[in-house]
Coordinates of C-alpha atoms in Angstrom, one line a residue:
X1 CA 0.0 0.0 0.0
X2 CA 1.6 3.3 -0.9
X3 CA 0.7 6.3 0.8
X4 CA -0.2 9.4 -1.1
X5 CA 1.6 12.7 -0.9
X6 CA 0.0 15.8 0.9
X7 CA 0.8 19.3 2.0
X8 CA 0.0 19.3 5.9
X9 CA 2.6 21.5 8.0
X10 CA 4.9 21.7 5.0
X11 CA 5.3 25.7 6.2
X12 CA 6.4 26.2 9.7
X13 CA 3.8 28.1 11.9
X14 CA 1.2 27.5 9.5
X15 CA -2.1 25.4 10.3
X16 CA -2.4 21.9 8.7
X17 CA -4.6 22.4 5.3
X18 CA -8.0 20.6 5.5
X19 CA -8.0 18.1 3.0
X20 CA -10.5 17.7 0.9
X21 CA -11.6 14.2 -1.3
X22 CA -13.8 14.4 -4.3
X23 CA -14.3 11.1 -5.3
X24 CA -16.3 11.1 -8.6
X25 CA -15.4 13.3 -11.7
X26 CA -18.8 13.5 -13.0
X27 CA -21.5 16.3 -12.9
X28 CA -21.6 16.5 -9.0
X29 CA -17.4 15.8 -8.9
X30 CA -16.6 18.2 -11.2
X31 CA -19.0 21.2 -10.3
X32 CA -18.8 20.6 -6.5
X33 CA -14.8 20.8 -7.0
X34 CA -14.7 23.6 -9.5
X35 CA -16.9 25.6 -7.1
X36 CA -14.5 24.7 -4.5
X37 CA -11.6 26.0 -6.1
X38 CA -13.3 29.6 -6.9
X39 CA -14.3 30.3 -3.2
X40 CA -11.7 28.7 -1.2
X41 CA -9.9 31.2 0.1
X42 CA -5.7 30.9 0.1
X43 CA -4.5 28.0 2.2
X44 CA -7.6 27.3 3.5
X45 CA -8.0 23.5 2.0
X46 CA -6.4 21.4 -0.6
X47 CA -9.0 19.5 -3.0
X48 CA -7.7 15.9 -4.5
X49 CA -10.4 14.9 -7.0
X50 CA -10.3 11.0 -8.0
X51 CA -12.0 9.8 -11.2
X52 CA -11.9 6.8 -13.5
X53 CA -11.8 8.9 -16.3
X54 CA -9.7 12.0 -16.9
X55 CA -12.4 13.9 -18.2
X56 CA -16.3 14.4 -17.2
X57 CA -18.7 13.2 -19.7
X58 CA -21.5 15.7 -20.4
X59 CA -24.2 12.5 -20.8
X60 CA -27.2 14.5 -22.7
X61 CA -25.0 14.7 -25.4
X62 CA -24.0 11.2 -26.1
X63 CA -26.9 10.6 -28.4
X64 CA -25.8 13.1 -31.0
X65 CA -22.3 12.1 -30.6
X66 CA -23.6 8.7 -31.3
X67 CA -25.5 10.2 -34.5
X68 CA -22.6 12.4 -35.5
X69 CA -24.1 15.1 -34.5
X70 CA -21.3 16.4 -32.6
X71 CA -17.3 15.3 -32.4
X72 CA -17.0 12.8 -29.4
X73 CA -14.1 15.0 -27.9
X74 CA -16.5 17.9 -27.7
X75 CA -19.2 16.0 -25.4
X76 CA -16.4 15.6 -22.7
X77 CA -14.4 18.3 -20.4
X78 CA -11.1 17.5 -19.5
X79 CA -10.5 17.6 -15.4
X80 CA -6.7 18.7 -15.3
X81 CA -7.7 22.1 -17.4
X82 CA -10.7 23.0 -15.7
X83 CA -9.2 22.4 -12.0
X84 CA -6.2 23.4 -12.8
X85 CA -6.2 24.6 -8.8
X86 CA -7.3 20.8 -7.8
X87 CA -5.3 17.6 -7.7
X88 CA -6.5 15.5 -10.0
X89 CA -5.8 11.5 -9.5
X90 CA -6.9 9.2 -12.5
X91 CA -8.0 6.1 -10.9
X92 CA -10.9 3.8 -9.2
X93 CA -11.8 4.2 -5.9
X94 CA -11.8 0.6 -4.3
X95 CA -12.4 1.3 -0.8
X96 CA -13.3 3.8 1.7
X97 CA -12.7 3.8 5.5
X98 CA -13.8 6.9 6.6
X99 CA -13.3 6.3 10.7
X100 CA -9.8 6.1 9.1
X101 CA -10.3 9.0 7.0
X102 CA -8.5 6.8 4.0
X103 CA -9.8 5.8 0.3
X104 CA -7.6 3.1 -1.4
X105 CA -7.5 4.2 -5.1
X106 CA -6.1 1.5 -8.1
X107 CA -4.4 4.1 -10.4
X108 CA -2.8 3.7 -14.0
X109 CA 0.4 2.9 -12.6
X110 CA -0.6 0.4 -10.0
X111 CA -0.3 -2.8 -11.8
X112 CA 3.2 -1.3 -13.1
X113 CA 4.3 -1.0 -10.4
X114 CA 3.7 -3.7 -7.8
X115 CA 3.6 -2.1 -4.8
X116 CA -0.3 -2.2 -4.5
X117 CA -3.2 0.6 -4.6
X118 CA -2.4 4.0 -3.6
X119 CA -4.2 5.1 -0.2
X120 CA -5.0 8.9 0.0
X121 CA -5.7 10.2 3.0
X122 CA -8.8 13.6 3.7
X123 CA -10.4 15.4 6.5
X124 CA -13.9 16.0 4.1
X125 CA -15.0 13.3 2.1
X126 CA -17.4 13.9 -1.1
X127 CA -18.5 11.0 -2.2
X128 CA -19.9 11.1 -6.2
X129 CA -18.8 8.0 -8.0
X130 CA -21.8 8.2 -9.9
X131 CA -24.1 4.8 -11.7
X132 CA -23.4 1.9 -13.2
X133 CA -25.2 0.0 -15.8
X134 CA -27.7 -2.5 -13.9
X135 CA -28.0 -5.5 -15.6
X136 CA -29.9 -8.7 -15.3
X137 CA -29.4 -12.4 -15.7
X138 CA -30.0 -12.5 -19.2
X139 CA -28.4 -15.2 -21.0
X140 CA -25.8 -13.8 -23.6
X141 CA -26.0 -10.2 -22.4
X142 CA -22.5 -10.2 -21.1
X143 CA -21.1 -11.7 -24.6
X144 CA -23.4 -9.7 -27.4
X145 CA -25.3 -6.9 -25.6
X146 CA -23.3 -3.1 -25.9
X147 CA -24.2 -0.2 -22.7
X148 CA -24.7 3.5 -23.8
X149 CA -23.0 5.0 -20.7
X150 CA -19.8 6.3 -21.7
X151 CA -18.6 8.0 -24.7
X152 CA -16.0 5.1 -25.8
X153 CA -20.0 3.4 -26.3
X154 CA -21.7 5.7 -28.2
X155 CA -19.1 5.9 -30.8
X156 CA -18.6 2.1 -30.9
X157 CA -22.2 1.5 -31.2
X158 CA -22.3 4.5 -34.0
X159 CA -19.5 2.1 -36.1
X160 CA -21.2 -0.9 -34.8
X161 CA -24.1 0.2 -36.7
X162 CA -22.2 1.6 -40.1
X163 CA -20.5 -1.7 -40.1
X164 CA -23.8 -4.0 -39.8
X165 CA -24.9 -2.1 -43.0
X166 CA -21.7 -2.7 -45.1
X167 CA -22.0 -6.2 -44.0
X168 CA -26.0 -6.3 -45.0
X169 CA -24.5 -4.9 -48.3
X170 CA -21.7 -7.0 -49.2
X171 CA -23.1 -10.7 -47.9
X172 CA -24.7 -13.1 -50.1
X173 CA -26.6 -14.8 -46.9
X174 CA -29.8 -13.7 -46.3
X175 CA -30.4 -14.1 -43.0
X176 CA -26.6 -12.5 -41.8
X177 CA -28.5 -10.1 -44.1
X178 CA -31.2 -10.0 -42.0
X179 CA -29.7 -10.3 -38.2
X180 CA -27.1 -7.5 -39.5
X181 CA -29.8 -4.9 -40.1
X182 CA -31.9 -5.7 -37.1
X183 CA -30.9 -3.5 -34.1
X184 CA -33.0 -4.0 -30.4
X185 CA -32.7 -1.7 -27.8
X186 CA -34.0 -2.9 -24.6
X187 CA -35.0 0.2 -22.0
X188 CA -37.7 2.6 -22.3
X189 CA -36.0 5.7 -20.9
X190 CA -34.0 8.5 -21.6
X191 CA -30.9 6.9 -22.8
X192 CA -32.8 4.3 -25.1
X193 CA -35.4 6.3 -26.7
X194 CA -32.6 9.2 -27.3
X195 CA -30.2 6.9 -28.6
X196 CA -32.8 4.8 -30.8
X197 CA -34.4 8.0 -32.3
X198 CA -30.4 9.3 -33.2
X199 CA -29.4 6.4 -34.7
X200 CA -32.0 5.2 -36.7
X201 CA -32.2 9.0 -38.2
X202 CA -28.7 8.3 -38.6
X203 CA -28.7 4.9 -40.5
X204 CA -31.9 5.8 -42.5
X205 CA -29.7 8.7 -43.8
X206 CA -26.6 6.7 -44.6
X207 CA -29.1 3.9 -46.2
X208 CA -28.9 6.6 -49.5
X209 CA -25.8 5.9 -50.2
X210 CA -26.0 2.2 -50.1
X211 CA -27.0 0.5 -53.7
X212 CA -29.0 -2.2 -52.4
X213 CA -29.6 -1.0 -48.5
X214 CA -33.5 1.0 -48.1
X215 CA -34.4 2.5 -44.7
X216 CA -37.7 -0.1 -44.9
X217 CA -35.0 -2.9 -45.1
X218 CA -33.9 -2.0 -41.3
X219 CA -36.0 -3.6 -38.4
X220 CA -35.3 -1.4 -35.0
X221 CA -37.1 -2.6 -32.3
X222 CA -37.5 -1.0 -29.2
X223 CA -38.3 -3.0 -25.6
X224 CA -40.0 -1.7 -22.5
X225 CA -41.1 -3.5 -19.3
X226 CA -43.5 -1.4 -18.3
X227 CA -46.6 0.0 -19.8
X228 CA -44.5 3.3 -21.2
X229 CA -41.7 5.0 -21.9
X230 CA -40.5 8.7 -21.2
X231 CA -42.1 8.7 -17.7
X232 CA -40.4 11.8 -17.0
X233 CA -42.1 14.1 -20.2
X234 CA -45.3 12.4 -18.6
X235 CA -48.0 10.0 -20.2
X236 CA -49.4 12.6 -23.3
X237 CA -45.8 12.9 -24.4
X238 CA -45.1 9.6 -23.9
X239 CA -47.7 8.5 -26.1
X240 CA -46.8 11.1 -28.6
X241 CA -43.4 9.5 -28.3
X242 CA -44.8 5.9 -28.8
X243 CA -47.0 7.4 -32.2
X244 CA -44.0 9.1 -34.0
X245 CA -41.4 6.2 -33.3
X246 CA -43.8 3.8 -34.8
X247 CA -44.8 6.0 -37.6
X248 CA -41.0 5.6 -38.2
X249 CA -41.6 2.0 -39.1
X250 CA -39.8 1.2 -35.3
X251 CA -41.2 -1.6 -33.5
X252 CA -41.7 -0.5 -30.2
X253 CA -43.0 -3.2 -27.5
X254 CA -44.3 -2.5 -24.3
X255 CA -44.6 -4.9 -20.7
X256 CA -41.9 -6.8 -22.8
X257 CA -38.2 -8.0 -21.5
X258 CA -35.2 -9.9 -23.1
X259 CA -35.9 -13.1 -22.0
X260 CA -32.0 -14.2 -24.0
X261 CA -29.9 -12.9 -26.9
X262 CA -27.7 -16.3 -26.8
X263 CA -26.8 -16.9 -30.2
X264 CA -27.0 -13.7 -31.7
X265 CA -31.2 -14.1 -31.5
X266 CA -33.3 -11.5 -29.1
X267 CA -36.0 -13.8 -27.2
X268 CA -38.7 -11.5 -26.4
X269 CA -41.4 -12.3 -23.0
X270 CA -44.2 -11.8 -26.2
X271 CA -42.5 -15.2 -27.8
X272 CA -40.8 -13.0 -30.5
X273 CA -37.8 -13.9 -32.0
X274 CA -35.4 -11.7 -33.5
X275 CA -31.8 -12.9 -34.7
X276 CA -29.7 -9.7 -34.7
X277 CA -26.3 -8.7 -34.2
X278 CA -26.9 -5.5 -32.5
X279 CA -28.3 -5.7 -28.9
X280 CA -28.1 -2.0 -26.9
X281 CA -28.8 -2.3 -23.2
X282 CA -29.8 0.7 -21.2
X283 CA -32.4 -0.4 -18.2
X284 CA -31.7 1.6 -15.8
X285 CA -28.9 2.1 -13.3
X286 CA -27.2 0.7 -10.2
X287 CA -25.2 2.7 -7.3
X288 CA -21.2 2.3 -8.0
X289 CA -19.9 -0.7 -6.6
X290 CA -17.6 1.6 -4.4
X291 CA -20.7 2.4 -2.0
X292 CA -20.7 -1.4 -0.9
X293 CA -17.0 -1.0 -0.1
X294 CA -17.7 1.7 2.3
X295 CA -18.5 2.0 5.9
X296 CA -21.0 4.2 5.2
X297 CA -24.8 4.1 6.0
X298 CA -27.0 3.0 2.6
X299 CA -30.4 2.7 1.6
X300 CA -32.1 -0.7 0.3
X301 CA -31.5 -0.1 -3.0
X302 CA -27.6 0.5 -2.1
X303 CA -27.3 4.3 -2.1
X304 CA -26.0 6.4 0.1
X305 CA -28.6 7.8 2.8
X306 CA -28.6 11.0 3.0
X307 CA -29.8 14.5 5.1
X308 CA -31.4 17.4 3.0
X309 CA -28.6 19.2 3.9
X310 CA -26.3 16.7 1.2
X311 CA -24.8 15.3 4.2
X312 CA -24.4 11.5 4.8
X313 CA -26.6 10.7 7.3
X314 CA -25.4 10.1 10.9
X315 CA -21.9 10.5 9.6
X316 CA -19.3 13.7 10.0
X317 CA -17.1 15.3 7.2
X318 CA -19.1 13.3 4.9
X319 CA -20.9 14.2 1.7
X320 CA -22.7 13.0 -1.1
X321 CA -25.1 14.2 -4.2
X322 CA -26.1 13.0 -7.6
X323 CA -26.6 9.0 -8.3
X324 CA -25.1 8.1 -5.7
X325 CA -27.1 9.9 -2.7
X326 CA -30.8 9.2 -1.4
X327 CA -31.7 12.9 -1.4
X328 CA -34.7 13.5 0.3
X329 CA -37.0 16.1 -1.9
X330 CA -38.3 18.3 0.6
X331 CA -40.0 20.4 -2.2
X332 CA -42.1 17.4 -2.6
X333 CA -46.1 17.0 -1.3
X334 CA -45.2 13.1 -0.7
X335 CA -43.3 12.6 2.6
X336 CA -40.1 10.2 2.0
X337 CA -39.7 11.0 -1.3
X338 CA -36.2 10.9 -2.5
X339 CA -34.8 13.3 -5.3
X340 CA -34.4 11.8 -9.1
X341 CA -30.8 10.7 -9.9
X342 CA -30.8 12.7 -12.5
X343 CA -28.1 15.4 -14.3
X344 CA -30.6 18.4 -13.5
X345 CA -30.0 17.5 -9.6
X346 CA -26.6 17.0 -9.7
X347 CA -25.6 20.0 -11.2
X348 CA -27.6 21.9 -8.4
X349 CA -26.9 19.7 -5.8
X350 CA -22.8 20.2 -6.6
X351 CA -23.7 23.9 -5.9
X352 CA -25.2 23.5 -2.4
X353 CA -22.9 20.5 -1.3
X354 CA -19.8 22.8 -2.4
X355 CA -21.6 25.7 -0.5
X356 CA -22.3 24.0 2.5
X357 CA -18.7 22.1 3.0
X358 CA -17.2 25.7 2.7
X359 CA -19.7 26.9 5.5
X360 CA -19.0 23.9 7.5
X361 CA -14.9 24.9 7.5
X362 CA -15.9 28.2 8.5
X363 CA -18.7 27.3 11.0
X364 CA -21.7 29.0 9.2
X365 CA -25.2 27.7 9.2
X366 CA -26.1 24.9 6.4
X367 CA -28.1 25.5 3.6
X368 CA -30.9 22.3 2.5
X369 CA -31.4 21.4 -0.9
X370 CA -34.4 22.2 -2.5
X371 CA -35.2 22.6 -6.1
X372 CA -38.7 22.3 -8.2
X373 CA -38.7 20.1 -11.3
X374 CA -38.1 22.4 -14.0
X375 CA -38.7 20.0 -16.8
X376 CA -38.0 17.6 -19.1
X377 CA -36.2 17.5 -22.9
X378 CA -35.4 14.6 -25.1
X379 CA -34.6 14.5 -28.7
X380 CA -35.6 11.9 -31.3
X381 CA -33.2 12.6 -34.3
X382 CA -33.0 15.5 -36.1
X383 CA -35.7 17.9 -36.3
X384 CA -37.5 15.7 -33.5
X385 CA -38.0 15.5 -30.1
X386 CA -40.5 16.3 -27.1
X387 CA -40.4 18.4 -24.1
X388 CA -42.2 19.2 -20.9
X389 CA -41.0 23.0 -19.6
X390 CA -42.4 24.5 -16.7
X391 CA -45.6 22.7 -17.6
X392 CA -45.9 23.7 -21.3
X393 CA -45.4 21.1 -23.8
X394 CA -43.5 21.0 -27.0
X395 CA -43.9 18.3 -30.1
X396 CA -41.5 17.7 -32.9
X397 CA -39.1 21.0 -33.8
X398 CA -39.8 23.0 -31.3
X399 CA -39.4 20.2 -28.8
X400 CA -35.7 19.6 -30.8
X401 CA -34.6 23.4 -30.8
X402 CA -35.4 23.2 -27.1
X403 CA -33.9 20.2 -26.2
X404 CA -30.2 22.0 -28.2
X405 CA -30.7 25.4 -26.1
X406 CA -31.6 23.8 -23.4
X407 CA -28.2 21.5 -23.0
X408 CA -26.1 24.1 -25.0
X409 CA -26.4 26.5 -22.0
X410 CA -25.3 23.6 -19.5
X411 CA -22.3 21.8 -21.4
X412 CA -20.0 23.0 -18.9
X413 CA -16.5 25.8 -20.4
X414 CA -17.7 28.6 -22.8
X415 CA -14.8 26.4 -25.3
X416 CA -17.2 23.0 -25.0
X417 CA -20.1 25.6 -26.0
X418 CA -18.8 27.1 -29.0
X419 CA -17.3 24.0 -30.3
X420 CA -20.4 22.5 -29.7
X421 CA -22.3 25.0 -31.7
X422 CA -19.8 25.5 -34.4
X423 CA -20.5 21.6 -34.9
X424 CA -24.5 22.2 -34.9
X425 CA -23.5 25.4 -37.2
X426 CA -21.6 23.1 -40.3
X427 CA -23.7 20.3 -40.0
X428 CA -26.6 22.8 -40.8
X429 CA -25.0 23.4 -44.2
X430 CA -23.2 20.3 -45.2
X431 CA -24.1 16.7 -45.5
X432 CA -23.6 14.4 -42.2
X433 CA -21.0 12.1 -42.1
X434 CA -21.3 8.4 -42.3
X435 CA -17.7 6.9 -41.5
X436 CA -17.4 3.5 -39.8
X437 CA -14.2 4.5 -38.1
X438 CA -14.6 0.5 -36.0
X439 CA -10.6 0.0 -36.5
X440 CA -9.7 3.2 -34.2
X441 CA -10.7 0.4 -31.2
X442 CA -7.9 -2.0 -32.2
X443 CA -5.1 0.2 -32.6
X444 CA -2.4 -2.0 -33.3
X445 CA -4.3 -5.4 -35.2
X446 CA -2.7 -3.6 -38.4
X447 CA 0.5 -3.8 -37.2
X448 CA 0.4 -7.0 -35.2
X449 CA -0.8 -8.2 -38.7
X450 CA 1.8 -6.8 -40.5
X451 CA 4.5 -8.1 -37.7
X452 CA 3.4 -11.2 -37.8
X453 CA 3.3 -11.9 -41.3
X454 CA 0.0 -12.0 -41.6
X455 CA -2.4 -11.6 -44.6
X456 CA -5.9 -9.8 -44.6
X457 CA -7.4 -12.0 -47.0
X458 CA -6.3 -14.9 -48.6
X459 CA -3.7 -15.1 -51.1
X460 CA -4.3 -15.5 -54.8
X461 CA -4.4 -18.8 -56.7
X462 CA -0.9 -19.0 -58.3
X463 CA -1.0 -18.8 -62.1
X464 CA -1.3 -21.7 -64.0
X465 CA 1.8 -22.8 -65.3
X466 CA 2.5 -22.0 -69.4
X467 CA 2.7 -25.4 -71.2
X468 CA 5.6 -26.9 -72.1
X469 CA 6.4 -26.8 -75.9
X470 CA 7.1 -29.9 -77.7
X471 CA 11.1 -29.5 -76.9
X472 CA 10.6 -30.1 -73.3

């Protein structure tokens, strides 16, 4: 176990720094820490952030990154430039002790070098690691189903799909025809109805410049446990939702579940059968495995429990918002209701939590969290979408300009904004791109080939031999 570095008592006569941990460099890591850095004053803490990733993903966005929409470095903020005044450790949180004040974090470097996980000790611990993907026992989900989570996803799953088409268009088997040009997403919310609606906008544009590929050749189904989809627009949206997806020619199945994807076929609860090559899973969420390796107080469903005040309950110096926290929503008419984990709260959460550590330094009074829905947005490809603002809904185009104002104005860095815009700006006046860009995941297979001798497709027949003349 190695110990990490800090500054306590480094100057002579000088009071220990307190030392803060943000673990999580997602919405609530990044803002809570970036607000940290602006109003802490000189020497009065030291913030270590601690994040998987070296960069926060800005999630809303992921669809049109998936779509092409928007460049896949422009839908992400990198940590090291925007807290340039914090300490920023790329790594996993394993454990935390907190009666020991320690977190044991596996870096890049730990396997390297053999001396085990770094432990990184704090006075204040804000805990944000975020979600997971929850999955269930489905047979073949682990070995054929993709997540749409993380950026590294959104473009695989964009090349995933550009690739099933050039297979659909160069095979001579019908049914790898067939499987490659069937595409199920299983998950009725945000993340699958956003990323459906994208990509199938997407493909059914690129099918144009395919000889023998029309958009009616593609089957995209869409499946839903429950009785709707896009709870949070509310039902008349939802079933707006439901209307223009199928309109679309998409299948969309309600109180269905994968039942199996083994073999490359999606078994359906209805007793439908779909073989396909494509299987996108986003149902739901699960608290970050880091939360069971804690000695801190969670809820049933494994999140962190929590006071209004973003607080961990019963616990000192220790904090928590976003995905990972059971907020209670005190704005709320039904007692014990918890706030949604969802980007709108973390962003404002990271402002009170960030508020309220400062004021607990400086013993002032605690501010409790309380925010009003303001609403809903999701798109549907381009020119589509719904939304549900302050109680007024929007349809179709209106619903789409909304949803790019809306999450234009909250992509964190005036750069991410412009960049972001200058994107929405050219793909306005020129035609999208439809680049399967699959080999950019396997780096080095040209040159292992080329090392090793190899050959990417078979060699030739040799030439017949000329024959002999009658003189031998």
């Amino acid at each position: 176990m190695v110990k990490a570095a800090n500054s306590r008592g480094t100057a002579p006569g000088t009071p220990p720094r307190t030392r803060i941990l943000v673990v999580g460099g997602g919405y609530v890591g990044m803002y809570t820490a970036l607000r940290l850095q602006r109003k802490l004053r000189a020497g009065e803490a030291e913030v270590t952030v601690v994040s998987a990733e070296p960069y926060m993903t800005y999630q809303p966005f992921l669809p049109e990154a998936a779509a092409g929409s928007i460049s896949p470095r422009h839908v992400v903020v990198p940590l090291r430039r925007i807290l340039d005044k914090c300490r920023v450790v790329v790594g996993e949180a394993q454990r935390i002790d907190h009666a020991k004040r320690t977190a044991t974090v596996a870096t890049l470097a730990t396997e390297d070098e053999g001396t085990g996980p770094l432990e990184i000790e704090y006075d204040e611990l804000v805990l944000a690691p975020g979600s997971v993907s929850r999955t269930l026992p489905v047979p073949g989900l682990a070995d054929y189903a993709i997540g749409f989570k993380t950026v590294e996803e959104a473009i695989g799953l964009r090349n995933h799909v550009i690739e099933q088409m050039d297979i659909a268009s160069s095979t001579r088997d019908p049914a790898l025809r067939d499987a490659a040009l069937t595409f199920v997403f299983v998950g009725g919310g945000y993340a699958g109805v956003e990323a459906l609606g994208e990509l199938e906008d997407m493909a059914r544009y690129a099918a144009r410049y395919y000889h023998n590929i029309k958009p009616e050749d593609m089957k995209w189904v869409l499946v839903e446990a429950s009785d709707h989809i896009l709870p949070e627009v509310g039902p008349e949206l939802g079933v707006y939702t439901i209307r223009e997806l199928r309109r679309r020619g998409i299948d969309v199945r309600l109180e269905t579940r994968l039942e199996s994807c083994e073999n490359r076929v999606a078994v359906l609860s209805d007793g439908a059968r779909f073989p396909t090559r494509t299987v996108v899973w986003t149902a739901g969420v699960k608290p970050h495995p880091v939360l069971a390796a804690s000695d801190l107080p969670r809820t049933e469903r494994g999140r962190l429990r929590c006071t209004s005040f973003l607080t961990v309950e019963g616990t000192e110096h220790a904090w928590a918002a976003g995905d990972a926290a059971a907020v209670p929503d005190i704005t709320a008419q039904e007692k014990g209701r918890e706030c949604a984990p969802n980007a709108q709260h973390a962003v404002r959460q990271a402002k009170v939590l960030a508020d309220n550590l400062l004021a607990s330094l400086r013993g002032e009074l605690l501010t409790e969290y309380a925010h009003k829905y303001a609403g809903s947005v999701a798109s549907l490809g381009l020119h589509k979408g719904v939304a549900h603002i302050y109680g007024r809904k929007l349809k179709a185009y209106p619903a789409w300009l909304m949803h790019r104002t809306y999450h234009l104005s909250r992509i964190p860095t005036f750069n991410r904004k412009m960049r972001v815009l200058a994107e929405w700006t050219l793909s306005g006046l020129f035609k999208r791109e439809i680049v399967s860009l699959g080999s950019l995941e396997h780096p080095r297979a040209e040159f292992e080939l080329a090392a090793g001798h190899g050959h990417k497709f078979p060699p030739p027949p040799p030439a017949p031999k000329p024959p002999k003349d009658s003189q031998g």
